Amino acid sequence: MNQERIALLAQRIDDAARLARPVAQFAEAEELGGPDAYAVQSASIARRVQRGERRTGVKMGFTSRAKMVQMDVHDMIWGRLTDAMAEADGACISLGRFVHPRVEPELVFLLRRPLEGHVSLPEALEAVEAIAPALEIIDSRFDNFRFSLSDVIADNASSSGYVIGPWQDPRQDFSNLGLVMSIDGVARQTGSTAGILGHPLRSLAAAVRLSASAGEPLQSGWLVMAGGATAAETIVPGQHVLLEMQGLGRVEFNTGE
């Protein structure tokens, strides 16, 4: 795919996200392979940066069996985070800026030094400053929540917002922490951090490899969202969303129009 076409698709997906206006699947009209899809994603994030947003890290996708089953895919993907996606713990988040908002429970890493290439799990852990429970708002910008794997990659792996709880010392066993995500006081998803590739550190190591292969090694101070530990839940205005994670605490937000 030529650069002009990549730029056009990047504009379409960026406009869809910015205006909360769904678009037709790219895959229905385009021969969009993985490399081209990531090129579209990169170009769409570049548009955000040109508007003044700042890169804050990466997010991993399709890192749990539940997520793979829900989305009917088998490949791990990744997306890019910016500061405009961040929401404060306890905030009321307007859903009017999303198209098909859903929420999923995650564990997030804060890096204290850069990482790139192929790293072992101990090497990945050594670069971690802190860990925290987090809620990610994912939002496909495609009509009727229908998309192919290449579509979702181009759409920044559906990443749209994130809320981070209290930072904790990473020098603890976080391989199998129980978690409950509730909406309006009712448990909607229960699971464990082991649902993230068996150990969240595996997701971090994959993020290191994938981002480096794209020429964007992970930076000191960046976040790495390890991926959904359970299936995602649809959210609507007027709800309270709460994640409680064993040993790490809680994170929450309310939803508005």
Short mmCIF file of N, CA and C in Angstrom, two decimals, residues 12-112:
data_model
loop_
_atom_site.label_atom_id
_atom_site.label_comp_id
_atom_site.label_asym_id
_atom_site.label_seq_id
_atom_site.Cartn_x
_atom_site.Cartn_y
_atom_site.Cartn_z
N ARG A 12 -8.99 8.88 8.16
CA ARG A 12 -10.34 8.38 8.41
C ARG A 12 -10.49 7.85 9.83
N ILE A 13 -9.52 7.05 10.27
CA ILE A 13 -9.65 6.46 11.60
C ILE A 13 -9.43 7.52 12.68
N ASP A 14 -8.57 8.48 12.41
CA ASP A 14 -8.35 9.57 13.36
C ASP A 14 -9.60 10.43 13.48
N ASP A 15 -10.22 10.75 12.36
CA ASP A 15 -11.46 11.54 12.40
C ASP A 15 -12.56 10.77 13.12
N ALA A 16 -12.64 9.47 12.89
CA ALA A 16 -13.66 8.66 13.55
C ALA A 16 -13.49 8.70 15.06
N ALA A 17 -12.25 8.60 15.52
CA ALA A 17 -11.98 8.65 16.96
C ALA A 17 -12.22 10.05 17.52
N ARG A 18 -11.79 11.06 16.80
CA ARG A 18 -11.90 12.44 17.28
C ARG A 18 -13.34 12.93 17.32
N LEU A 19 -14.14 12.48 16.35
CA LEU A 19 -15.52 12.95 16.23
C LEU A 19 -16.54 11.95 16.76
N ALA A 20 -16.06 10.79 17.26
CA ALA A 20 -16.95 9.71 17.71
C ALA A 20 -17.95 9.35 16.63
N ARG A 21 -17.41 9.14 15.44
CA ARG A 21 -18.24 8.85 14.27
C ARG A 21 -17.74 7.56 13.62
N PRO A 22 -18.55 6.49 13.63
CA PRO A 22 -18.08 5.21 13.10
C PRO A 22 -17.83 5.25 11.60
N VAL A 23 -16.92 4.39 11.16
CA VAL A 23 -16.60 4.28 9.74
C VAL A 23 -16.76 2.83 9.30
N ALA A 24 -16.85 2.63 8.00
CA ALA A 24 -16.95 1.28 7.46
C ALA A 24 -15.62 0.56 7.61
N GLN A 25 -15.70 -0.77 7.69
CA GLN A 25 -14.50 -1.57 7.79
C GLN A 25 -13.55 -1.28 6.63
N PHE A 26 -12.28 -1.12 6.94
CA PHE A 26 -11.29 -0.96 5.89
C PHE A 26 -11.15 -2.24 5.09
N ALA A 27 -11.19 -3.38 5.79
CA ALA A 27 -10.93 -4.67 5.15
C ALA A 27 -11.96 -5.01 4.08
N GLU A 28 -13.12 -4.36 4.12
CA GLU A 28 -14.14 -4.65 3.11
C GLU A 28 -13.77 -4.06 1.75
N ALA A 29 -12.90 -3.04 1.76
CA ALA A 29 -12.55 -2.37 0.50
C ALA A 29 -11.05 -2.32 0.23
N GLU A 30 -10.25 -2.77 1.21
CA GLU A 30 -8.81 -2.64 1.10
C GLU A 30 -8.12 -4.00 1.26
N GLU A 31 -6.99 -4.16 0.60
CA GLU A 31 -6.09 -5.27 0.88
C GLU A 31 -5.15 -4.78 1.97
N LEU A 32 -5.56 -4.99 3.21
CA LEU A 32 -4.84 -4.40 4.34
C LEU A 32 -4.19 -5.50 5.17
N GLY A 33 -2.90 -5.73 4.95
CA GLY A 33 -2.17 -6.72 5.72
C GLY A 33 -1.66 -6.14 7.02
N GLY A 34 -1.02 -6.98 7.84
CA GLY A 34 -0.53 -6.53 9.13
C GLY A 34 0.41 -5.34 9.07
N PRO A 35 1.46 -5.37 8.25
CA PRO A 35 2.37 -4.22 8.18
C PRO A 35 1.68 -2.93 7.76
N ASP A 36 0.78 -3.01 6.79
CA ASP A 36 0.05 -1.82 6.37
C ASP A 36 -0.86 -1.31 7.49
N ALA A 37 -1.50 -2.25 8.20
CA ALA A 37 -2.39 -1.85 9.30
C ALA A 37 -1.62 -1.11 10.38
N TYR A 38 -0.43 -1.60 10.72
CA TYR A 38 0.39 -0.91 11.71
C TYR A 38 0.88 0.43 11.18
N ALA A 39 1.12 0.53 9.88
CA ALA A 39 1.51 1.81 9.29
C ALA A 39 0.38 2.82 9.41
N VAL A 40 -0.86 2.37 9.21
CA VAL A 40 -2.02 3.25 9.39
C VAL A 40 -2.12 3.70 10.84
N GLN A 41 -1.95 2.75 11.76
CA GLN A 41 -2.00 3.09 13.19
C GLN A 41 -0.94 4.14 13.53
N SER A 42 0.28 3.91 13.08
CA SER A 42 1.37 4.85 13.37
C SER A 42 1.06 6.23 12.82
N ALA A 43 0.53 6.29 11.61
CA ALA A 43 0.21 7.58 11.00
C ALA A 43 -0.94 8.28 11.71
N SER A 44 -1.90 7.52 12.22
CA SER A 44 -3.02 8.14 12.93
C SER A 44 -2.56 8.71 14.27
N ILE A 45 -1.65 8.00 14.95
CA ILE A 45 -1.11 8.51 16.21
C ILE A 45 -0.23 9.73 15.95
N ALA A 46 0.49 9.73 14.84
CA ALA A 46 1.30 10.90 14.48
C ALA A 46 0.43 12.14 14.32
N ARG A 47 -0.78 11.97 13.81
CA ARG A 47 -1.70 13.10 13.68
C ARG A 47 -2.06 13.64 15.07
N ARG A 48 -2.26 12.73 16.03
CA ARG A 48 -2.58 13.17 17.39
C ARG A 48 -1.40 13.94 18.00
N VAL A 49 -0.21 13.42 17.79
CA VAL A 49 0.98 14.08 18.32
C VAL A 49 1.14 15.47 17.71
N GLN A 50 0.83 15.58 16.43
CA GLN A 50 0.91 16.89 15.76
C GLN A 50 -0.08 17.88 16.36
N ARG A 51 -1.17 17.37 16.93
CA ARG A 51 -2.16 18.25 17.57
C ARG A 51 -1.77 18.58 19.01
N GLY A 52 -0.67 18.01 19.50
CA GLY A 52 -0.20 18.34 20.84
C GLY A 52 -0.25 17.22 21.85
N GLU A 53 -0.76 16.05 21.46
CA GLU A 53 -0.76 14.93 22.40
C GLU A 53 0.66 14.39 22.55
N ARG A 54 0.90 13.72 23.69
CA ARG A 54 2.23 13.20 24.00
C ARG A 54 2.14 11.69 24.20
N ARG A 55 3.08 10.96 23.62
CA ARG A 55 3.13 9.51 23.80
C ARG A 55 3.41 9.17 25.26
N THR A 56 2.66 8.21 25.80
CA THR A 56 2.86 7.80 27.19
C THR A 56 3.13 6.31 27.33
N GLY A 57 3.14 5.57 26.23
CA GLY A 57 3.44 4.15 26.34
C GLY A 57 2.74 3.34 25.28
N VAL A 58 2.54 2.05 25.61
CA VAL A 58 1.89 1.13 24.68
C VAL A 58 0.88 0.27 25.42
N LYS A 59 -0.04 -0.28 24.67
CA LYS A 59 -0.99 -1.24 25.23
C LYS A 59 -0.92 -2.52 24.42
N MET A 60 -1.12 -3.63 25.12
CA MET A 60 -1.13 -4.93 24.46
C MET A 60 -2.56 -5.40 24.32
N GLY A 61 -2.82 -6.14 23.25
CA GLY A 61 -4.15 -6.67 23.02
C GLY A 61 -4.14 -8.14 22.70
N PHE A 62 -5.29 -8.78 22.96
CA PHE A 62 -5.46 -10.21 22.71
C PHE A 62 -4.45 -11.04 23.50
N THR A 63 -4.26 -10.68 24.77
CA THR A 63 -3.29 -11.38 25.62
C THR A 63 -3.94 -12.35 26.60
N SER A 64 -5.24 -12.53 26.50
CA SER A 64 -5.91 -13.52 27.35
C SER A 64 -6.75 -14.44 26.48
N ARG A 65 -6.92 -15.66 26.95
CA ARG A 65 -7.75 -16.61 26.22
C ARG A 65 -9.17 -16.07 26.08
N ALA A 66 -9.68 -15.43 27.15
CA ALA A 66 -11.03 -14.87 27.10
C ALA A 66 -11.14 -13.83 26.00
N LYS A 67 -10.11 -12.99 25.87
CA LYS A 67 -10.15 -11.94 24.85
C LYS A 67 -10.06 -12.54 23.45
N MET A 68 -9.22 -13.55 23.28
CA MET A 68 -9.10 -14.18 21.97
C MET A 68 -10.42 -14.82 21.55
N VAL A 69 -11.08 -15.46 22.51
CA VAL A 69 -12.37 -16.08 22.21
C VAL A 69 -13.40 -15.01 21.89
N GLN A 70 -13.42 -13.94 22.69
CA GLN A 70 -14.41 -12.88 22.48
C GLN A 70 -14.26 -12.24 21.10
N MET A 71 -13.03 -12.02 20.67
CA MET A 71 -12.77 -11.35 19.40
C MET A 71 -12.51 -12.32 18.25
N ASP A 72 -12.49 -13.62 18.55
CA ASP A 72 -12.28 -14.66 17.54
C ASP A 72 -10.99 -14.43 16.75
N VAL A 73 -9.91 -14.18 17.49
CA VAL A 73 -8.59 -14.03 16.87
C VAL A 73 -7.58 -14.84 17.67
N HIS A 74 -6.39 -14.97 17.12
CA HIS A 74 -5.37 -15.80 17.76
C HIS A 74 -4.02 -15.12 17.83
N ASP A 75 -3.93 -13.87 17.43
CA ASP A 75 -2.66 -13.16 17.42
C ASP A 75 -2.63 -12.03 18.44
N MET A 76 -1.49 -11.85 19.10
CA MET A 76 -1.28 -10.72 19.98
C MET A 76 -1.07 -9.46 19.14
N ILE A 77 -1.63 -8.34 19.59
CA ILE A 77 -1.45 -7.07 18.89
C ILE A 77 -1.04 -6.00 19.89
N TRP A 78 -0.67 -4.82 19.38
CA TRP A 78 -0.31 -3.73 20.30
C TRP A 78 -0.75 -2.40 19.71
N GLY A 79 -0.89 -1.42 20.60
CA GLY A 79 -1.28 -0.08 20.20
C GLY A 79 -0.48 0.95 20.98
N ARG A 80 -0.71 2.20 20.68
CA ARG A 80 0.05 3.30 21.27
C ARG A 80 -0.84 4.13 22.19
N LEU A 81 -0.29 4.55 23.33
CA LEU A 81 -1.00 5.37 24.30
C LEU A 81 -0.53 6.81 24.22
N THR A 82 -1.46 7.75 24.49
CA THR A 82 -1.10 9.16 24.61
C THR A 82 -1.69 9.72 25.89
N ASP A 83 -1.21 10.90 26.28
CA ASP A 83 -1.69 11.51 27.52
C ASP A 83 -3.15 11.90 27.43
N ALA A 84 -3.67 12.15 26.23
CA ALA A 84 -5.08 12.53 26.09
C ALA A 84 -6.02 11.38 26.42
N MET A 85 -5.51 10.16 26.47
CA MET A 85 -6.33 9.00 26.81
C MET A 85 -6.46 8.80 28.31
N ALA A 86 -5.61 9.47 29.10
CA ALA A 86 -5.57 9.24 30.55
C ALA A 86 -6.75 9.91 31.25
N GLU A 87 -7.33 9.20 32.19
CA GLU A 87 -8.40 9.72 33.05
C GLU A 87 -8.01 9.46 34.50
N ALA A 88 -8.41 10.35 35.40
CA ALA A 88 -8.05 10.21 36.81
C ALA A 88 -8.88 9.12 37.48
N ASP A 89 -8.26 8.45 38.43
CA ASP A 89 -8.96 7.47 39.25
C ASP A 89 -10.13 8.18 39.95
N GLY A 90 -11.33 7.62 39.82
CA GLY A 90 -12.52 8.21 40.43
C GLY A 90 -13.23 9.25 39.58
N ALA A 91 -12.72 9.50 38.40
CA ALA A 91 -13.30 10.53 37.53
C ALA A 91 -14.67 10.12 36.99
N CYS A 92 -15.42 11.11 36.52
CA CYS A 92 -16.63 10.86 35.75
C CYS A 92 -16.25 11.05 34.28
N ILE A 93 -16.35 9.99 33.51
CA ILE A 93 -15.89 9.99 32.13
C ILE A 93 -17.08 10.12 31.19
N SER A 94 -17.06 11.13 30.35
CA SER A 94 -18.12 11.31 29.36
C SER A 94 -17.97 10.26 28.27
N LEU A 95 -19.03 9.52 28.02
CA LEU A 95 -19.00 8.50 26.98
C LEU A 95 -19.39 9.05 25.62
N GLY A 96 -19.72 10.33 25.57
CA GLY A 96 -20.10 10.94 24.31
C GLY A 96 -18.98 10.99 23.29
N ARG A 97 -17.74 10.84 23.75
CA ARG A 97 -16.61 10.90 22.82
C ARG A 97 -16.19 9.53 22.33
N PHE A 98 -16.98 8.50 22.67
CA PHE A 98 -16.69 7.14 22.21
C PHE A 98 -17.79 6.66 21.28
N VAL A 99 -17.50 5.60 20.52
CA VAL A 99 -18.46 5.02 19.59
C VAL A 99 -19.10 3.78 20.18
N HIS A 100 -18.28 2.81 20.57
CA HIS A 100 -18.75 1.55 21.16
C HIS A 100 -17.95 1.27 22.43
N PRO A 101 -18.08 2.08 23.47
CA PRO A 101 -17.20 1.93 24.63
C PRO A 101 -17.41 0.64 25.42
N ARG A 102 -16.29 0.02 25.76
CA ARG A 102 -16.26 -1.15 26.62
C ARG A 102 -15.12 -0.97 27.60
N VAL A 103 -15.16 -1.72 28.69
CA VAL A 103 -14.12 -1.61 29.70
C VAL A 103 -13.57 -2.99 30.02
N GLU A 104 -12.27 -3.05 30.31
CA GLU A 104 -11.67 -4.31 30.69
C GLU A 104 -10.64 -4.08 31.79
N PRO A 105 -10.46 -5.09 32.67
CA PRO A 105 -9.50 -4.97 33.78
C PRO A 105 -8.09 -5.35 33.33
N GLU A 106 -7.13 -4.58 33.78
CA GLU A 106 -5.75 -4.81 33.38
C GLU A 106 -4.78 -4.57 34.53
N LEU A 107 -3.55 -4.97 34.31
CA LEU A 107 -2.42 -4.59 35.14
C LEU A 107 -1.51 -3.74 34.27
N VAL A 108 -0.99 -2.64 34.85
CA VAL A 108 -0.16 -1.73 34.07
C VAL A 108 1.22 -1.62 34.71
N PHE A 109 2.23 -1.54 33.85
CA PHE A 109 3.61 -1.36 34.29
C PHE A 109 4.04 0.09 34.07
N LEU A 110 4.84 0.63 34.99
CA LEU A 110 5.52 1.91 34.82
C LEU A 110 7.02 1.61 34.72
N LEU A 111 7.64 2.02 33.62
CA LEU A 111 9.05 1.69 33.39
C LEU A 111 9.98 2.74 34.00
N ARG A 112 11.08 2.27 34.56
CA ARG A 112 12.08 3.18 35.12
C ARG A 112 13.28 3.35 34.21
#
